PDB file of C-alpha atoms in Angstrom:
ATOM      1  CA  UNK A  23      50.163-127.710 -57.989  1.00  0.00           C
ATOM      2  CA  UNK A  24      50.570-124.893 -60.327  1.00  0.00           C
ATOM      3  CA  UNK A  25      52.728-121.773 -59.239  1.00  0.00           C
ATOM      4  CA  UNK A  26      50.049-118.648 -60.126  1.00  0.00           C
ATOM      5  CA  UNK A  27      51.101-115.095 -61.162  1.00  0.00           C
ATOM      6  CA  UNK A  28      48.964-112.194 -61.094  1.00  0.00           C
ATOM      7  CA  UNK A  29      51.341-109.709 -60.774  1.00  0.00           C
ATOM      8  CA  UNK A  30      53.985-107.998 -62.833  1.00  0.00           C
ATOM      9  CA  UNK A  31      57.707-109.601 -62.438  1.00  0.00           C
ATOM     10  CA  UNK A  32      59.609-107.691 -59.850  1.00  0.00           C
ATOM     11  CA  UNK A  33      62.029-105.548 -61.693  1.00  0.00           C
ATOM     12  CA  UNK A  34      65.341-107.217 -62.995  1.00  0.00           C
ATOM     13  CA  UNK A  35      68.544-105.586 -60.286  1.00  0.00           C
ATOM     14  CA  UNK A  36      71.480-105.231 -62.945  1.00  0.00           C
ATOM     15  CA  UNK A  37      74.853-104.777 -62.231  1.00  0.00           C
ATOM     16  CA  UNK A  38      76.331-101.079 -61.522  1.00  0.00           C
ATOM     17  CA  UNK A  39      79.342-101.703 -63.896  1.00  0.00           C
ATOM     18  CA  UNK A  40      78.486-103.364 -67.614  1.00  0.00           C
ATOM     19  CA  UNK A  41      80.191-106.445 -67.756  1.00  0.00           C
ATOM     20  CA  UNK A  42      81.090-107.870 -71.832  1.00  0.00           C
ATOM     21  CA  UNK A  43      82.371-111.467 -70.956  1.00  0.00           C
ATOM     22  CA  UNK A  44      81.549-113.697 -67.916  1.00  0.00           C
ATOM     23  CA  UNK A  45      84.905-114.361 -66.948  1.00  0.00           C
ATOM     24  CA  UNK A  46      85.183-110.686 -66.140  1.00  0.00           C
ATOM     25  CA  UNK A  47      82.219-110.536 -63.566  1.00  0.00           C
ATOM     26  CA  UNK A  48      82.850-111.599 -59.114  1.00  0.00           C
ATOM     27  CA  UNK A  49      79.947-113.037 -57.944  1.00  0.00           C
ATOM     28  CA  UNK A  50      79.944-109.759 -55.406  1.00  0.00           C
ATOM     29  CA  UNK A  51      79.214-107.448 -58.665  1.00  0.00           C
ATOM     30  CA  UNK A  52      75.548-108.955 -58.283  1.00  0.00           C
ATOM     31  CA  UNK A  53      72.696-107.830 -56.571  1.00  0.00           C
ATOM     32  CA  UNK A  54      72.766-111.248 -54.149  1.00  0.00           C
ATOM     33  CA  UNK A  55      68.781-111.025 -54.551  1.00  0.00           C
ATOM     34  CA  UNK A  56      68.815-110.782 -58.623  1.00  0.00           C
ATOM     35  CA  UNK A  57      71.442-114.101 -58.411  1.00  0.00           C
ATOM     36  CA  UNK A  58      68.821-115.859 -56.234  1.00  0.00           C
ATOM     37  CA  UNK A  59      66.508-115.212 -59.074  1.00  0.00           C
ATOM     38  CA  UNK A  60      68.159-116.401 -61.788  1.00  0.00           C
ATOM     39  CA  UNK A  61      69.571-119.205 -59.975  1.00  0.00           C
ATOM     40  CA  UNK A  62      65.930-120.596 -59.959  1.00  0.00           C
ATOM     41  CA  UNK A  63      65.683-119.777 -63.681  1.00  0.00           C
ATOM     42  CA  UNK A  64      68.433-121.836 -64.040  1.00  0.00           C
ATOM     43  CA  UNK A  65      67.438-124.522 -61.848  1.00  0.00           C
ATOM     44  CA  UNK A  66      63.625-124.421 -63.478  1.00  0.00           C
ATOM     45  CA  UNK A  67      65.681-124.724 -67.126  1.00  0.00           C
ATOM     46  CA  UNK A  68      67.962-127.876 -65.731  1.00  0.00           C
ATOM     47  CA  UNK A  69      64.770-129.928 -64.466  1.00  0.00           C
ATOM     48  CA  UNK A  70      63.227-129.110 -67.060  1.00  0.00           C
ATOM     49  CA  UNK A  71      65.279-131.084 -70.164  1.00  0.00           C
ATOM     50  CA  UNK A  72      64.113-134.484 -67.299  1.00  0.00           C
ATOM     51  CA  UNK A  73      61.953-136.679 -68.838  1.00  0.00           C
ATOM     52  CA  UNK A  74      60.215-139.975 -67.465  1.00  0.00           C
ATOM     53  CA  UNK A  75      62.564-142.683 -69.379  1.00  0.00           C
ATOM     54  CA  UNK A  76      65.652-141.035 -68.080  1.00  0.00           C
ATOM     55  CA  UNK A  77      63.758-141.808 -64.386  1.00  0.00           C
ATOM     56  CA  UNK A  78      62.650-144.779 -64.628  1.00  0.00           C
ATOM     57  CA  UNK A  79      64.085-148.057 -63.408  1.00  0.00           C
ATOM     58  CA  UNK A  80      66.923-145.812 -62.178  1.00  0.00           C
ATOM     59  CA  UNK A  81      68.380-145.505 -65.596  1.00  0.00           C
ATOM     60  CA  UNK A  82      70.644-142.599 -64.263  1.00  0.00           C
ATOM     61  CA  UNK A  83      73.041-145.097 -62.681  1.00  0.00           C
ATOM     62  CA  UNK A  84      73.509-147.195 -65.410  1.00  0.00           C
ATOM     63  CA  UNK A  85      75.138-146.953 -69.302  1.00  0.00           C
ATOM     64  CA  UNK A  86      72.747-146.124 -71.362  1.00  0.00           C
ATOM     65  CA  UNK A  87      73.319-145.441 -75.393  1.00  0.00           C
ATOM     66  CA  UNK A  88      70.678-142.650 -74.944  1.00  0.00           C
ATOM     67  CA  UNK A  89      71.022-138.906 -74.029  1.00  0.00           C
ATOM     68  CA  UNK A  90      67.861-139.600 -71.457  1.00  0.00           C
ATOM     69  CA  UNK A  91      69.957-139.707 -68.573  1.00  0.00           C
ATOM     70  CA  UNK A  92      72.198-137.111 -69.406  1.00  0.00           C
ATOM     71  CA  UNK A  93      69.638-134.143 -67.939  1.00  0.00           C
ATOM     72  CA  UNK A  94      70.082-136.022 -64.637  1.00  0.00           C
ATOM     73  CA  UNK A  95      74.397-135.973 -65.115  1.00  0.00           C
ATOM     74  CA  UNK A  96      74.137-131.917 -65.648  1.00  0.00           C
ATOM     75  CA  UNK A  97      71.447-131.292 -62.625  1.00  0.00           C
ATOM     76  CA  UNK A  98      74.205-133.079 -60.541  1.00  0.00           C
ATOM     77  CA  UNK A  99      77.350-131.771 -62.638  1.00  0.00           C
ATOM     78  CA  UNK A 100      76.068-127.580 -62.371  1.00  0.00           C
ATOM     79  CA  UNK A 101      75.269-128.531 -58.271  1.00  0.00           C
ATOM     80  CA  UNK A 102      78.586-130.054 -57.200  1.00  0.00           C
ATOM     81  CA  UNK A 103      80.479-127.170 -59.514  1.00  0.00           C
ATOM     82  CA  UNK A 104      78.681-124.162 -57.963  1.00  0.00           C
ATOM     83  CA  UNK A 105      79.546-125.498 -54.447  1.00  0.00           C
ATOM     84  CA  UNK A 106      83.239-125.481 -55.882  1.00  0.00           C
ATOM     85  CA  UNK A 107      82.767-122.317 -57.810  1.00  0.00           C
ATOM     86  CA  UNK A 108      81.549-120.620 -54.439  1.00  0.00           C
ATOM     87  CA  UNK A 109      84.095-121.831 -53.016  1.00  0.00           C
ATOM     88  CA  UNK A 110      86.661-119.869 -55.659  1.00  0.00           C
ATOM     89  CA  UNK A 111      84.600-116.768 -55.039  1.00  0.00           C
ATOM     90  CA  UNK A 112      85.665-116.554 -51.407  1.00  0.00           C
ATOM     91  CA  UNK A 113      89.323-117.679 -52.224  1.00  0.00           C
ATOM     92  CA  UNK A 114      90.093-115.596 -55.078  1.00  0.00           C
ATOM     93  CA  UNK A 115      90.237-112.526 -52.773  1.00  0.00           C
ATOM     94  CA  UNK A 116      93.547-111.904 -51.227  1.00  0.00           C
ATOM     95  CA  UNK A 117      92.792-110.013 -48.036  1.00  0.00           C
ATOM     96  CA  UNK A 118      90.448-110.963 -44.967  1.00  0.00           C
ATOM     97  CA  UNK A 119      88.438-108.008 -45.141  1.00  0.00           C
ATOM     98  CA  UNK A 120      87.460-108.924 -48.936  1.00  0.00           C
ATOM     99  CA  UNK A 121      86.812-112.720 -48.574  1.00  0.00           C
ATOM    100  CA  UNK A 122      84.263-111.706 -45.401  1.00  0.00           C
ATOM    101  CA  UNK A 123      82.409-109.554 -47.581  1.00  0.00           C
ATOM    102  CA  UNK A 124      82.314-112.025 -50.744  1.00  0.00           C
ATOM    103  CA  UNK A 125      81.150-115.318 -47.860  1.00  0.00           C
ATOM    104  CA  UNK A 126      78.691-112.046 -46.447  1.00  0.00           C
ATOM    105  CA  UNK A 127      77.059-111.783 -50.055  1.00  0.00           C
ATOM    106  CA  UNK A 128      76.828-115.829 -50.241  1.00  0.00           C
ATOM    107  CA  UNK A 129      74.936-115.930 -47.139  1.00  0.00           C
ATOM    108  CA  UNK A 130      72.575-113.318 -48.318  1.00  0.00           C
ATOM    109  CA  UNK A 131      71.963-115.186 -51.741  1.00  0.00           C
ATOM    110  CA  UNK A 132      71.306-118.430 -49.676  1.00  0.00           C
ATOM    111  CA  UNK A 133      68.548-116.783 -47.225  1.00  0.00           C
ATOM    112  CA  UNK A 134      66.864-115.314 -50.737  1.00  0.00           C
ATOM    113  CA  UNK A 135      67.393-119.253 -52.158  1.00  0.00           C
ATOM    114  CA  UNK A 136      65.351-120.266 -48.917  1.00  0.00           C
ATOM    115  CA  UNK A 137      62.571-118.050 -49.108  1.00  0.00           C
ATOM    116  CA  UNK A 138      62.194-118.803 -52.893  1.00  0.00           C
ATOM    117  CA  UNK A 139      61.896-122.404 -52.131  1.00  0.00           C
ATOM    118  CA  UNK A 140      65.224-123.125 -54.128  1.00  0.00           C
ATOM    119  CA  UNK A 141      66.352-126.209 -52.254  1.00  0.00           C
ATOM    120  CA  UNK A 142      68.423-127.592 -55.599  1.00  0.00           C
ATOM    121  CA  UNK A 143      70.816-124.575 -55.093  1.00  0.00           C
ATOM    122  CA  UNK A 144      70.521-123.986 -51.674  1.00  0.00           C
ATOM    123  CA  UNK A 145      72.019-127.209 -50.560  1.00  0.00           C
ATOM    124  CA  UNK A 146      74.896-126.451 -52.842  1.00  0.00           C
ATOM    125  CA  UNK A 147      75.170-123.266 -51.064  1.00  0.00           C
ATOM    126  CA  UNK A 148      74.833-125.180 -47.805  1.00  0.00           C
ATOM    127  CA  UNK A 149      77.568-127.757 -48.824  1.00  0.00           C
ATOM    128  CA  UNK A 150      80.090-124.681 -49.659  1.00  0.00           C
ATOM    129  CA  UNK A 151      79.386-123.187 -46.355  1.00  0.00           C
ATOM    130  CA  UNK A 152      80.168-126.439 -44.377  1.00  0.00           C
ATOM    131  CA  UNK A 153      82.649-127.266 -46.810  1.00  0.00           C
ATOM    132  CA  UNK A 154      85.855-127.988 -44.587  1.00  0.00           C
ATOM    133  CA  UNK A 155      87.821-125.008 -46.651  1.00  0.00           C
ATOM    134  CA  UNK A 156      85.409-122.451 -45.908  1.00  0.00           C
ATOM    135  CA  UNK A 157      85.492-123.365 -42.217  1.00  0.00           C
ATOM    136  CA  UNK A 158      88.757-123.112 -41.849  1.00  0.00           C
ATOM    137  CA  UNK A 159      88.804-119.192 -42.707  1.00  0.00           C
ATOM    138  CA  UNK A 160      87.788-118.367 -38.932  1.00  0.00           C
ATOM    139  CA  UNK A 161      89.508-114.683 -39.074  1.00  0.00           C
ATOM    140  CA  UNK A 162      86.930-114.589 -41.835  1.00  0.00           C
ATOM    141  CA  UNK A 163      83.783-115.530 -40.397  1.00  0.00           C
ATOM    142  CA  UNK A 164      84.942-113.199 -37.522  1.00  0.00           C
ATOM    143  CA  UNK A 165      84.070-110.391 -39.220  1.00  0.00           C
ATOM    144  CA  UNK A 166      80.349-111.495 -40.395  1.00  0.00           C
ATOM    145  CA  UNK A 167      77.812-109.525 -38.816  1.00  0.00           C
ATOM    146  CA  UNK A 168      75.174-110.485 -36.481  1.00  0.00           C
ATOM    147  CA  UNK A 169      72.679-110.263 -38.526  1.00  0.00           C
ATOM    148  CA  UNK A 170      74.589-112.155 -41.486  1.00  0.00           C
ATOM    149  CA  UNK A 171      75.178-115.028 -38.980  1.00  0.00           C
ATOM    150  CA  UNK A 172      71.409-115.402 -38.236  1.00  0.00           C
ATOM    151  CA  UNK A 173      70.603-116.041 -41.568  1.00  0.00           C
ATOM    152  CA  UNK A 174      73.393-118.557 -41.844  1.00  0.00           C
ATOM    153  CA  UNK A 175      71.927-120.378 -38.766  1.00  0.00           C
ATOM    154  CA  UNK A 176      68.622-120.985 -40.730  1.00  0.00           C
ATOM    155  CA  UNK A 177      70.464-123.357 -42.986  1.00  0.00           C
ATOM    156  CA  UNK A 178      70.307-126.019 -40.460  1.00  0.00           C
ATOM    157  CA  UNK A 179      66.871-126.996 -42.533  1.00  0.00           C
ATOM    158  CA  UNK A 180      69.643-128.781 -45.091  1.00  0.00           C
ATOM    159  CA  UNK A 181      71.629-130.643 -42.195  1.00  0.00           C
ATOM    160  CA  UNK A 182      71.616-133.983 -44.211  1.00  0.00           C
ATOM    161  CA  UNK A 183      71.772-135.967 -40.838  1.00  0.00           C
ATOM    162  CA  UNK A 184      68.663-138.033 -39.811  1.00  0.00           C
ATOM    163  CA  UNK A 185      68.264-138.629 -43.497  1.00  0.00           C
ATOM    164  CA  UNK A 186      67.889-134.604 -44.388  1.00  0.00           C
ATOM    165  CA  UNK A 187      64.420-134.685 -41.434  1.00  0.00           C
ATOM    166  CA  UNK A 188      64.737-130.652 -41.272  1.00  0.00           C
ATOM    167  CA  UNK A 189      64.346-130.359 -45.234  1.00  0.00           C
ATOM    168  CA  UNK A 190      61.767-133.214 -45.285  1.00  0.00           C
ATOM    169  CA  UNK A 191      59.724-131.325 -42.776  1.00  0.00           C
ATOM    170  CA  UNK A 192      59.808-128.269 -44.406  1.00  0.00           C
ATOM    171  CA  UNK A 193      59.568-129.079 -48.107  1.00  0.00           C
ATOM    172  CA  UNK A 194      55.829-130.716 -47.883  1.00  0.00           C
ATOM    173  CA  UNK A 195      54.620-127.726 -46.248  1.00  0.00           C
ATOM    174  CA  UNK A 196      55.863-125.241 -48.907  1.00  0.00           C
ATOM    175  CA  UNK A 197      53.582-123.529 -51.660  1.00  0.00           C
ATOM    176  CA  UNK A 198      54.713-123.450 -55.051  1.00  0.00           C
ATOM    177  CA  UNK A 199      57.019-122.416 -57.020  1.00  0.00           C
ATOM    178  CA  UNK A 200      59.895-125.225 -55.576  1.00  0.00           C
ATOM    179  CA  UNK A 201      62.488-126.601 -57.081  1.00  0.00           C
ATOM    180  CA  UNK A 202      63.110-129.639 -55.151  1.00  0.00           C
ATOM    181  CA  UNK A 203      66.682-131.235 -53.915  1.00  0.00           C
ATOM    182  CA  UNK A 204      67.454-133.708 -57.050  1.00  0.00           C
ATOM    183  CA  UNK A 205      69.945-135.653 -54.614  1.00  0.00           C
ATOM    184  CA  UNK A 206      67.445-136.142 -52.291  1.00  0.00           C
ATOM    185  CA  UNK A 207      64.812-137.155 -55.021  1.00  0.00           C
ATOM    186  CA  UNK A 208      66.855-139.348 -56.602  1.00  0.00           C
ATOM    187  CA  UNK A 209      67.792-141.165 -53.450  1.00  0.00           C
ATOM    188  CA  UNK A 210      64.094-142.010 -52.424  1.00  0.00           C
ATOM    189  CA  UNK A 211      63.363-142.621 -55.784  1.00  0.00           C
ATOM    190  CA  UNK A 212      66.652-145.155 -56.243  1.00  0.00           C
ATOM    191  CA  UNK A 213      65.514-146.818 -52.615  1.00  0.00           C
ATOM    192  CA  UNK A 214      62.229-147.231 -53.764  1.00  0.00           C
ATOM    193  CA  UNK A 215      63.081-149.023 -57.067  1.00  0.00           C
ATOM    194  CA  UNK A 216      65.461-151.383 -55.666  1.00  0.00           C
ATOM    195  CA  UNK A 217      63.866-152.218 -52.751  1.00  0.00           C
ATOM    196  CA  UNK A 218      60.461-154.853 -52.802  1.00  0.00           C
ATOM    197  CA  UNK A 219      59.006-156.894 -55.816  1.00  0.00           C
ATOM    198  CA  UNK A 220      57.364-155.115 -59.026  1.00  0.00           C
ATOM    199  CA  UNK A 221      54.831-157.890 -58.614  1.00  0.00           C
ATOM    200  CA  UNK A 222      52.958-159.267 -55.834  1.00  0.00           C
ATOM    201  CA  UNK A 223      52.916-162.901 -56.841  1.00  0.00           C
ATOM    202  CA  UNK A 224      55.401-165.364 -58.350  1.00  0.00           C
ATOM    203  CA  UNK A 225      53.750-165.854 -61.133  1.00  0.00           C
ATOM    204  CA  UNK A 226      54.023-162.283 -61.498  1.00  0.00           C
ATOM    205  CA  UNK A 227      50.582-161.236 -62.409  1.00  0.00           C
ATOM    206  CA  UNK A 228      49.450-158.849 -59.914  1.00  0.00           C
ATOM    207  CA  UNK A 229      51.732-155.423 -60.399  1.00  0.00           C
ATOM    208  CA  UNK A 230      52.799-153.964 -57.364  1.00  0.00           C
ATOM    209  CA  UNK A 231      50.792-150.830 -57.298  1.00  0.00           C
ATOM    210  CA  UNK A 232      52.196-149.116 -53.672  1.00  0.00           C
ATOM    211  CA  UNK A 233      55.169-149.474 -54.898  1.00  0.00           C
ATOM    212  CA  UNK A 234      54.651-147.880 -58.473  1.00  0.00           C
ATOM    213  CA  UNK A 235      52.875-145.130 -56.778  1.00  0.00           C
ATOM    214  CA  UNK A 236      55.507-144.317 -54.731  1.00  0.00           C
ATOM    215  CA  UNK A 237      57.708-143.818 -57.376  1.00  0.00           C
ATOM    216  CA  UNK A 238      55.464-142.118 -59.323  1.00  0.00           C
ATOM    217  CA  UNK A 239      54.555-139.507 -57.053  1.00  0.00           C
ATOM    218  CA  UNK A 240      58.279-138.949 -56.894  1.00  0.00           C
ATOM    219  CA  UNK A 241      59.119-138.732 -60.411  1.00  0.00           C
ATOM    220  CA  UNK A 242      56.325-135.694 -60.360  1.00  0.00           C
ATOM    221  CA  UNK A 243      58.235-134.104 -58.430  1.00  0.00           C
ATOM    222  CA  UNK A 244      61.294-133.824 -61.117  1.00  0.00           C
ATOM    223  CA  UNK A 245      58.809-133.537 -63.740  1.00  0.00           C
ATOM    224  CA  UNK A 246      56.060-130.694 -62.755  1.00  0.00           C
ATOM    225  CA  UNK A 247      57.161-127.920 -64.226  1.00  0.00           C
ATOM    226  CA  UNK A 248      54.210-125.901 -63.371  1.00  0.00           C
ATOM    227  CA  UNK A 249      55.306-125.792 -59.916  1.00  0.00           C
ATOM    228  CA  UNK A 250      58.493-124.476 -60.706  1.00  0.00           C
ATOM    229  CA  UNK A 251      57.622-121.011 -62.508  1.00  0.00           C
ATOM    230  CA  UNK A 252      59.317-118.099 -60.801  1.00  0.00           C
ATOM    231  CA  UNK A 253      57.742-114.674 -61.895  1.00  0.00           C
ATOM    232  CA  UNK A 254      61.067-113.591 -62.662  1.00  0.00           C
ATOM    233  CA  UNK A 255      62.276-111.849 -66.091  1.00  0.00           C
ATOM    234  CA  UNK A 256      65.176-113.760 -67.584  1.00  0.00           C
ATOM    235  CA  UNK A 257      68.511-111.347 -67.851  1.00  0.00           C
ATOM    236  CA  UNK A 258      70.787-112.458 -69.977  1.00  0.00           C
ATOM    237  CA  UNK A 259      74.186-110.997 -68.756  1.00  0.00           C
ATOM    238  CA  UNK A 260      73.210-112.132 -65.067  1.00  0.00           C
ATOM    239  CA  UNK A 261      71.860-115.970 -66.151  1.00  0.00           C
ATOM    240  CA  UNK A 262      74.905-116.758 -68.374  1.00  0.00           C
ATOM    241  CA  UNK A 263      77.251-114.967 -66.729  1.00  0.00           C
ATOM    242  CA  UNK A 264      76.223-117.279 -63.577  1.00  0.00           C
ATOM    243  CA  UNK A 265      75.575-120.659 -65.417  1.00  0.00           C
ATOM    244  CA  UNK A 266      79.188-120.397 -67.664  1.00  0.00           C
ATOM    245  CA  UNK A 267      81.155-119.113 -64.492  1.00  0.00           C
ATOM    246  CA  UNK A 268      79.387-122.228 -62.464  1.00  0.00           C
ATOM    247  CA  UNK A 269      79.492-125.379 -65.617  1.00  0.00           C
ATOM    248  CA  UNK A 270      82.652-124.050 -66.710  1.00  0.00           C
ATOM    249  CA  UNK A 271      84.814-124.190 -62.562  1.00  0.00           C
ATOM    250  CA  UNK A 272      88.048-125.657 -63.465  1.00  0.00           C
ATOM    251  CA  UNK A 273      88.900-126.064 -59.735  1.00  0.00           C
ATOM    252  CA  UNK A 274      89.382-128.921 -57.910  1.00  0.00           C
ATOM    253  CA  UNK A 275      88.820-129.106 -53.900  1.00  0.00           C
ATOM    254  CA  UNK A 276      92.454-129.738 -54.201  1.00  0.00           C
ATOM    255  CA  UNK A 277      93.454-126.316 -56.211  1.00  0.00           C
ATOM    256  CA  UNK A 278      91.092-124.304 -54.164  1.00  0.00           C
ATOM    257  CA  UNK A 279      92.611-125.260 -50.752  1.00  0.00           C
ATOM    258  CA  UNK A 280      95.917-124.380 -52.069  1.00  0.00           C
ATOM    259  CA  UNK A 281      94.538-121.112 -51.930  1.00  0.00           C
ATOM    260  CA  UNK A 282      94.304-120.520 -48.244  1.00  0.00           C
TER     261      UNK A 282
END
């Protein structure tokens, strides 16, 4: 289903101080409703370099001489490093009173990433959240508001137990644009290669077809790009400043809980 626009993109929030070189910007310096935004323009960009070879047969799990599977390697490499990089955000700060009000703005970019239907991002939000560092900053989470703490509490929808059933629920339900969950994708999709016979007989005549509709309709979901067009204007110092300060995370788990 294609995401329609009518209207004029909302107007781009910039930054109240210029910033020259992404290593000088804190996530905080953002509007958290303009880095919801260009998350998804980054998100839209990263699913969009997918193509159906590097898909099929599961091809992203094993060595391949091609650069097919490679868009699959950065979807999952720029998702595990902006959980870390998130992380970093928080733990760069040196007092209480700043780290609340950095994990304050995170919380505020994930409700945006809900209501835009970003579930690739928001579950990397989700994972930072829950992450076992953040949770142990209780003086910090003391000081979130009430109202900050509400829209934490609607990120249950990514609670992976039961097999993610909240986000399931949800996501068939939603209207375009959406950019999916790749890990969650990918895991049907793996489950439903491996598991039963391409063929229905032994002399292997008769092709499966259930089967190779199932994984069909879930490679469509990596590959419809029409139903992942935000009506958002690209900004430049807000999209690379994000997508350099998230690819390019030197921290480990490790490193980062040193710095509690």
């Amino acid at each position: 289903m294609k995401a329609k626009h009518s209207k004029k993109p909302p107007d781009t929030i910039l930054p109240k101080k210029h910033l020259e070189l992404a290593d000088e910007f804190k996530l905080i310096d953002f509007s958290h409703l303009e880095v919801a935004r260009q998350l998804c323009l980054i998100e839209r960009d990263n699913f969009g370099k997918l193509s159906p070879q590097a898909l099929h047969h599961s091809a992203w799990t094993k060595k391949n001489d091609t650069d097919e599977p490679m868009a699959i390697h950065e979807i999952a490499h720029f998702a595990n490093n902006l959980t870390r990089w998130l992380l970093y955000q928080v733990l760069q700060e040196k007092t209480i009173e700043e780290r609340s009000k950095v994990l304050s703005h995170i919380i505020k970019i994930a409700g945006h990433l809900l209501s835009l239907n970003n579930f690739n991002s928001l579950l990397a939000f989700y994972l930072a959240l829950e992450n076992h560092v953040m949770q142990r900053l209780t003086s910090v989470w003391k000081l979130l508001s009430k109202k900050v703490m509400a829209i934490y509490n609607t990120f249950s929808v990514m609670d992976p137990s039961k097999n993610f059933s909240k986000y399931r629920a949800l996501v068939v339900n939603v209207h375009p644009p959406v950019i999916p969950c790749h890990e969650i994708v990918l895991k049907d999709l793996l489950y439903t290669t491996e598991v039963g016979d391409d063929f229905n007989d032994d002399q292997k005549t008769i092709i499966n077809v259930h089967k190779l509709f199932n994984m069909g309709d879930l490679i469509s979901k990596f590959l419809d790009s029409d139903s992942m067009q935000y009506n958002f204007f690209f900004e430049y110092s807000i999209y690379t400043a994000i997508r350099e300060g998230v690819v390019y995370c030197p921290f480990t788990e490790q490193q980062l809980e040193a710095l509690i």
